[in-house]
PDB file of C-alpha atoms and ligand atoms in Angstrom:
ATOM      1  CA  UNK A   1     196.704  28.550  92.237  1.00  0.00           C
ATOM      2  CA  UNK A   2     196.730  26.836  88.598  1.00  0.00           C
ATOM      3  CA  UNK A   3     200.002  27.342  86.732  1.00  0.00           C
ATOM      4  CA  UNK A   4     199.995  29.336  83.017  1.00  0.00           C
ATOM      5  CA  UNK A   5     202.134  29.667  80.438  1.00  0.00           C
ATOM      6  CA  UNK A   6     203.067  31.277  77.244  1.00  0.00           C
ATOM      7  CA  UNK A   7     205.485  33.057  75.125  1.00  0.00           C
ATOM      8  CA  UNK A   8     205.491  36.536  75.963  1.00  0.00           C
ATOM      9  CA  UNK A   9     207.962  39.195  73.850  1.00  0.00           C
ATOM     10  CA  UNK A  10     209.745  36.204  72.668  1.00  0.00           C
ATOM     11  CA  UNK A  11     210.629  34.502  76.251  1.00  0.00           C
ATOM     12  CA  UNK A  12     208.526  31.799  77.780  1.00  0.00           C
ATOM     13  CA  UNK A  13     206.587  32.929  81.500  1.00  0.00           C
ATOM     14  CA  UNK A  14     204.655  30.901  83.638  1.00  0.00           C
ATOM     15  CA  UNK A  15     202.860  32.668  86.259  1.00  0.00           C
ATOM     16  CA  UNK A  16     200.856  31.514  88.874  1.00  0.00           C
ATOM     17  CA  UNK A  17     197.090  32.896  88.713  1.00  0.00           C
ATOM     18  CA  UNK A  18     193.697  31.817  89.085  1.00  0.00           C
ATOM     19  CA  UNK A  19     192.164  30.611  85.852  1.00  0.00           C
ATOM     20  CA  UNK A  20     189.379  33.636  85.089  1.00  0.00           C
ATOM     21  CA  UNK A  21     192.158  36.313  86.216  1.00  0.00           C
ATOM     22  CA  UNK A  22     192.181  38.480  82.815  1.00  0.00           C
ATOM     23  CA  UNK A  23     195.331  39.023  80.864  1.00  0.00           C
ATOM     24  CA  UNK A  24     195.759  42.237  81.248  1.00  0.00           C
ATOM     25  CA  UNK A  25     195.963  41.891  85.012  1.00  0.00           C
ATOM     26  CA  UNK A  26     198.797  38.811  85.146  1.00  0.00           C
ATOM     27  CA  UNK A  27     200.826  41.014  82.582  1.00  0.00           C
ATOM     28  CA  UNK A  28     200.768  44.275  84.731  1.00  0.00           C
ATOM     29  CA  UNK A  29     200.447  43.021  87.923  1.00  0.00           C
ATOM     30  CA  UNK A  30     202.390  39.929  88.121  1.00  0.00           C
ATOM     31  CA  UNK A  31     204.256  39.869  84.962  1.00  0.00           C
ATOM     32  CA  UNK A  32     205.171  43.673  85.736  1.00  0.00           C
ATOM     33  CA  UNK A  33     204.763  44.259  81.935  1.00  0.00           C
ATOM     34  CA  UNK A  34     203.189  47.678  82.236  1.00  0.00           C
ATOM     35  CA  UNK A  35     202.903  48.831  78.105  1.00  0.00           C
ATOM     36  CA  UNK A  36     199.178  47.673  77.887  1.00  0.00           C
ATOM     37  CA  UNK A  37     197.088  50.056  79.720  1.00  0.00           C
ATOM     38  CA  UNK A  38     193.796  49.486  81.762  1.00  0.00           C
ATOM     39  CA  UNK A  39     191.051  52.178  80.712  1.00  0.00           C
ATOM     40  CA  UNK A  40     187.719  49.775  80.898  1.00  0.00           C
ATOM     41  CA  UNK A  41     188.430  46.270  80.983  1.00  0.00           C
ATOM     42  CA  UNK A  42     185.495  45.592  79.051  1.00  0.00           C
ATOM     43  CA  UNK A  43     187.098  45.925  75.539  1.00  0.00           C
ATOM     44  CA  UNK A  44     185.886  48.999  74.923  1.00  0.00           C
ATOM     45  CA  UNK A  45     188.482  51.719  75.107  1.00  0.00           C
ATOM     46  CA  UNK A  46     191.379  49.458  73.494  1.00  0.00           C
ATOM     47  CA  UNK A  47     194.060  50.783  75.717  1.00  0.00           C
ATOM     48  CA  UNK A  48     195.188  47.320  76.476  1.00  0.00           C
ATOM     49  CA  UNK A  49     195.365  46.539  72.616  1.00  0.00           C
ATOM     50  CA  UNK A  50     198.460  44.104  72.764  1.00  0.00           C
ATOM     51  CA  UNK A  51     199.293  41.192  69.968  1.00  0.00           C
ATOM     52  CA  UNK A  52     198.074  37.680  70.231  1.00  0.00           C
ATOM     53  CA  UNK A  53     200.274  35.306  67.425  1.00  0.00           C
ATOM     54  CA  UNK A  54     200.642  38.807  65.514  1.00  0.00           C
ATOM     55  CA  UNK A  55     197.521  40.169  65.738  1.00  0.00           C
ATOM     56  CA  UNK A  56     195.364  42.812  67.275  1.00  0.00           C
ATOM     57  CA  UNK A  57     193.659  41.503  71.015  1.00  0.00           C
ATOM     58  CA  UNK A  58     192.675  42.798  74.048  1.00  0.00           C
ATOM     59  CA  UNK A  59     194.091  40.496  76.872  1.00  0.00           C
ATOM     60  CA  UNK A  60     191.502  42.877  79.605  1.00  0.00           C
ATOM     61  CA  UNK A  61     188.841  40.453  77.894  1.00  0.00           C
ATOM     62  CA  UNK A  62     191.300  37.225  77.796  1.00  0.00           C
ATOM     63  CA  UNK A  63     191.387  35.218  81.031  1.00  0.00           C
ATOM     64  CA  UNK A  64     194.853  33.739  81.168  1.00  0.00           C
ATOM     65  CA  UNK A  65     193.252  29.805  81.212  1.00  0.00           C
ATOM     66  CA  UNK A  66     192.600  30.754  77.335  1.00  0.00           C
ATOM     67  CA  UNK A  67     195.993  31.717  76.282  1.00  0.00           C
ATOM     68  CA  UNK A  68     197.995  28.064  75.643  1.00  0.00           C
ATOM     69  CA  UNK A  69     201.617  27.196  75.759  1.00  0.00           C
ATOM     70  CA  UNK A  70     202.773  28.175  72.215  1.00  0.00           C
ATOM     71  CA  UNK A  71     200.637  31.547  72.328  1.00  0.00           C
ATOM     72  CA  UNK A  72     202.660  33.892  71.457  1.00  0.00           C
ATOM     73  CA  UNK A  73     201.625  37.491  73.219  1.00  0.00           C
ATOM     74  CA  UNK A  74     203.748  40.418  72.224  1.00  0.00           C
ATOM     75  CA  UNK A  75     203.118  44.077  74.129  1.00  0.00           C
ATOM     76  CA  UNK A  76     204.262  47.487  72.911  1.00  0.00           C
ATOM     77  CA  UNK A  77     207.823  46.043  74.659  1.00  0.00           C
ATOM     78  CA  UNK A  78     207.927  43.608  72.689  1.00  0.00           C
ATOM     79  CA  UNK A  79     207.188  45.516  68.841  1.00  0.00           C
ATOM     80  CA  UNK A  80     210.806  46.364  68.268  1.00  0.00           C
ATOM     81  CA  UNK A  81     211.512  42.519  68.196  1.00  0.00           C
ATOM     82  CA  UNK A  82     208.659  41.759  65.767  1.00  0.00           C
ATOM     83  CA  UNK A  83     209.538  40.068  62.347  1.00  0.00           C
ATOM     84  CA  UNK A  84     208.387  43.475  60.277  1.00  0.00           C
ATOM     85  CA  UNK A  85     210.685  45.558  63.071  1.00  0.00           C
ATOM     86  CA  UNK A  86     213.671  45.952  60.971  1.00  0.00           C
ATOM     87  CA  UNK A  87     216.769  46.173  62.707  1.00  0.00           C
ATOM     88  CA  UNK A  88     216.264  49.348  64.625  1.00  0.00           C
ATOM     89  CA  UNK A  89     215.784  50.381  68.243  1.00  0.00           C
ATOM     90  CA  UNK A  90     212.182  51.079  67.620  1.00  0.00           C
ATOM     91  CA  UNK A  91     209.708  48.928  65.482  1.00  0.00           C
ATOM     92  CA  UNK A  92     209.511  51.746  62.030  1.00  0.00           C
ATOM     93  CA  UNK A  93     205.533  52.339  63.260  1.00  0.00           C
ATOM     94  CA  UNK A  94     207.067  53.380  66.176  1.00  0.00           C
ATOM     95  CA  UNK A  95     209.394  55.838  64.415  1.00  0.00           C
ATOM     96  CA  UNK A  96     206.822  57.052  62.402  1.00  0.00           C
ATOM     97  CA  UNK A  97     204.906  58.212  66.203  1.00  0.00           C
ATOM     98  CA  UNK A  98     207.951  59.903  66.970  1.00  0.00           C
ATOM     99  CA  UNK A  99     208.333  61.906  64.119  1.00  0.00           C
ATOM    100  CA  UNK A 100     205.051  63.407  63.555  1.00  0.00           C
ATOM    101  CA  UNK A 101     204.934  63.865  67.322  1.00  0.00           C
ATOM    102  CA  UNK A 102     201.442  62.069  67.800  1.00  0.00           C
ATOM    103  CA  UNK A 103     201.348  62.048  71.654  1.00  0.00           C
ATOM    104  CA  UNK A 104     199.808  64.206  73.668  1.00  0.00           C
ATOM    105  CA  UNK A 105     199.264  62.490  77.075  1.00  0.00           C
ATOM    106  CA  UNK A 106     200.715  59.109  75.723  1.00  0.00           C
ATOM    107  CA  UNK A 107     197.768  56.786  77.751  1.00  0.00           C
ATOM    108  CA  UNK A 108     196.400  55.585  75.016  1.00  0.00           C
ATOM    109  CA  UNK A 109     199.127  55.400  72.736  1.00  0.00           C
ATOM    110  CA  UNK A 110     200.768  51.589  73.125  1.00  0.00           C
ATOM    111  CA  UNK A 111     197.179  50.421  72.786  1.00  0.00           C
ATOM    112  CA  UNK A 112     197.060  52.929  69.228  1.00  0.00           C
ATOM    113  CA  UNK A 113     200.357  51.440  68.167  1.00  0.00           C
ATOM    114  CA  UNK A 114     199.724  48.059  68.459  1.00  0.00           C
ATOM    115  CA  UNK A 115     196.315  48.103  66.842  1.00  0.00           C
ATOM    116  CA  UNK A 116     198.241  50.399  63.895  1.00  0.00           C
ATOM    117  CA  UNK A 117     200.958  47.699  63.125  1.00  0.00           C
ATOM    118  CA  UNK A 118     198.140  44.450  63.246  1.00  0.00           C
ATOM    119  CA  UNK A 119     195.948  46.450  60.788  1.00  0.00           C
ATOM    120  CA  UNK A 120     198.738  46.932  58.796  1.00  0.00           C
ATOM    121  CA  UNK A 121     199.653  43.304  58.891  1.00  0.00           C
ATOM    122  CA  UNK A 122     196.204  42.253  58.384  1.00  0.00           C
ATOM    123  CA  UNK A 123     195.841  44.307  55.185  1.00  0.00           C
ATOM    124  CA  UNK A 124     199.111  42.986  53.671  1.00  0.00           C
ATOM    125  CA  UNK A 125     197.886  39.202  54.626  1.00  0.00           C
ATOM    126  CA  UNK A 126     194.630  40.380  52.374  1.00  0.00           C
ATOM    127  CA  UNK A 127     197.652  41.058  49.504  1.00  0.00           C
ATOM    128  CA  UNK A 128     196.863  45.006  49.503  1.00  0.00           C
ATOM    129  CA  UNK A 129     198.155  48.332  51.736  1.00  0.00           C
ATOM    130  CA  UNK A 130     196.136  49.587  54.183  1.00  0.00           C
ATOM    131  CA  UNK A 131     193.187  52.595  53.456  1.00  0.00           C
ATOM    132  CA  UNK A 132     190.810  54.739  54.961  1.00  0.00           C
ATOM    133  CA  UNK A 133     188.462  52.199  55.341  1.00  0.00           C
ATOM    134  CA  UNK A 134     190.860  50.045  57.814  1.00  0.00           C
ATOM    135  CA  UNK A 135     191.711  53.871  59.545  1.00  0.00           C
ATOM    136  CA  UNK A 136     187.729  53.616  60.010  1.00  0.00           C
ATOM    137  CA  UNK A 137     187.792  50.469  61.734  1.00  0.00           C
ATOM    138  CA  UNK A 138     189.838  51.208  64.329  1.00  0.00           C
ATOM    139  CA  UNK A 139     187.884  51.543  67.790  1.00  0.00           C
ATOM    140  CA  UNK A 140     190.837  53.148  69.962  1.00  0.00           C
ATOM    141  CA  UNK A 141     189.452  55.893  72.049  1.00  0.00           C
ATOM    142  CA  UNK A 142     192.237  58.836  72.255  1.00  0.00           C
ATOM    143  CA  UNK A 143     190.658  61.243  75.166  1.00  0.00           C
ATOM    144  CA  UNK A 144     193.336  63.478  74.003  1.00  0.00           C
ATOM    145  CA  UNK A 145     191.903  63.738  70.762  1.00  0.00           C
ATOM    146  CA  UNK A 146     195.217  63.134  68.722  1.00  0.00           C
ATOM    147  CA  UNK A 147     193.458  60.944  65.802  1.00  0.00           C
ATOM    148  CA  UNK A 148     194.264  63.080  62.663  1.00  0.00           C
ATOM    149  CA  UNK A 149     198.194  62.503  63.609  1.00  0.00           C
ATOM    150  CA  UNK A 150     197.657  58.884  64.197  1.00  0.00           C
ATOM    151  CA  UNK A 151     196.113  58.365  60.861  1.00  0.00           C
ATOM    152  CA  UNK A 152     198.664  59.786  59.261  1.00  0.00           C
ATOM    153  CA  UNK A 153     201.129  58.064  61.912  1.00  0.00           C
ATOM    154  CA  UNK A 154     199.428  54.961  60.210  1.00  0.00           C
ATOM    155  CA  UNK A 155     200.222  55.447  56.691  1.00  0.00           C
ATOM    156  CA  UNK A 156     203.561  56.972  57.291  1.00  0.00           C
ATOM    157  CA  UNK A 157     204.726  53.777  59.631  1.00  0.00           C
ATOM    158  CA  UNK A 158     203.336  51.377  56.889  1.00  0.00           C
ATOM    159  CA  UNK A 159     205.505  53.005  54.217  1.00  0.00           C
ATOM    160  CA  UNK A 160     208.466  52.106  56.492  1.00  0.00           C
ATOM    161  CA  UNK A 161     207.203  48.804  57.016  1.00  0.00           C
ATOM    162  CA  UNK A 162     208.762  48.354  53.510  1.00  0.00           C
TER     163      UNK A 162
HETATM  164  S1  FES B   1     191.177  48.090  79.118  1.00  0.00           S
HETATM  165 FE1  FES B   1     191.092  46.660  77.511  1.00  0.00          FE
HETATM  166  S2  FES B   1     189.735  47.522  76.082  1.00  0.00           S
HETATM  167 FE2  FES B   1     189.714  48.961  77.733  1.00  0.00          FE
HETATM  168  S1  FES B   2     197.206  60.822  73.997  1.00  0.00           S
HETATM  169 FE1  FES B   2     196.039  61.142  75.797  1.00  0.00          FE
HETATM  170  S2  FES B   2     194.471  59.621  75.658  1.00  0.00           S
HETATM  171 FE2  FES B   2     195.459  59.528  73.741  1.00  0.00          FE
END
């Protein structure tokens, strides 16, 4: 079996796997890095939503024979460690999710995380905060129904984002 590897939460893997094997699957399955969930696996539901070099992807869609040495994949394990993380146990979006007590189930919620800090990110990259139009672009399905406390989970985590 072909050899990959990458940077993942900030320590390089190799894994042995066959070259169309999807992300998602050589993270939980052989990587045992369980954060990203499987709902579809055809990048629909987003509950895999993990970073790829900082931003938003969904490795269910990735095989691994696309992701190169200096990739850098970071999963909701990984988020405390980020750059914008601060110095606490928990990345501040994180903190935010706590507080306002946005779970219900939780199966969703890594994926609604991660996709929460890279809009974040991708807003401040276009020099302004995020807004209800970025909240409106966001495709994670919550079966639980919890959306009106992520949005505000959203805005309140990008405050502490400083
Ligand atoms: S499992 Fe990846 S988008 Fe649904
Ligand atoms: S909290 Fe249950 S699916 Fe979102």
């Amino acid at each position: 079996m072909p050899e990959h590897s990458f940077i993942l939460n900030g320590e390089r893997v190799t894994v042995d796997a066959g070259d169309d094997e999807r992300l998602l699957w050589v993270l939980r399955d052989r990587l045992g890095v369980t954060g990203p969930k499987y709902g579809c696996g055809i990048r629909v539901c987003r509950a895999c939503t993990s970073h790829l070099n900082g931003r938003e992807f969904n490795p269910c869609s990735v095989p691994v024979s696309k992701v190169s040495a200096e990739d850098r994949v970071t999963t909701i394990e990984g988020l405390p460690d980020a750059e914008d993380a601060g110095d606490g146990e928990l990345h501040p979006m994180q903190e935010a999710w706590l507080e306002r007590d946005v779970v219900q189930c939780g199966y969703c919620q890594p994926g609604q995380i991660m996709t929460a800090v890279s809009k974040v990110r991708e807003a401040r990259a276009a020099g302004r905060e995020i807004g209800e139009e970025d909240l409106a672009e966001i495709r994670n399905i919550c079966r639980c129904g919890t959306y009106h406390r992520i949005r505000e989970a959203i805005l309140d985590g990008a405050r502490r984002m400083g």
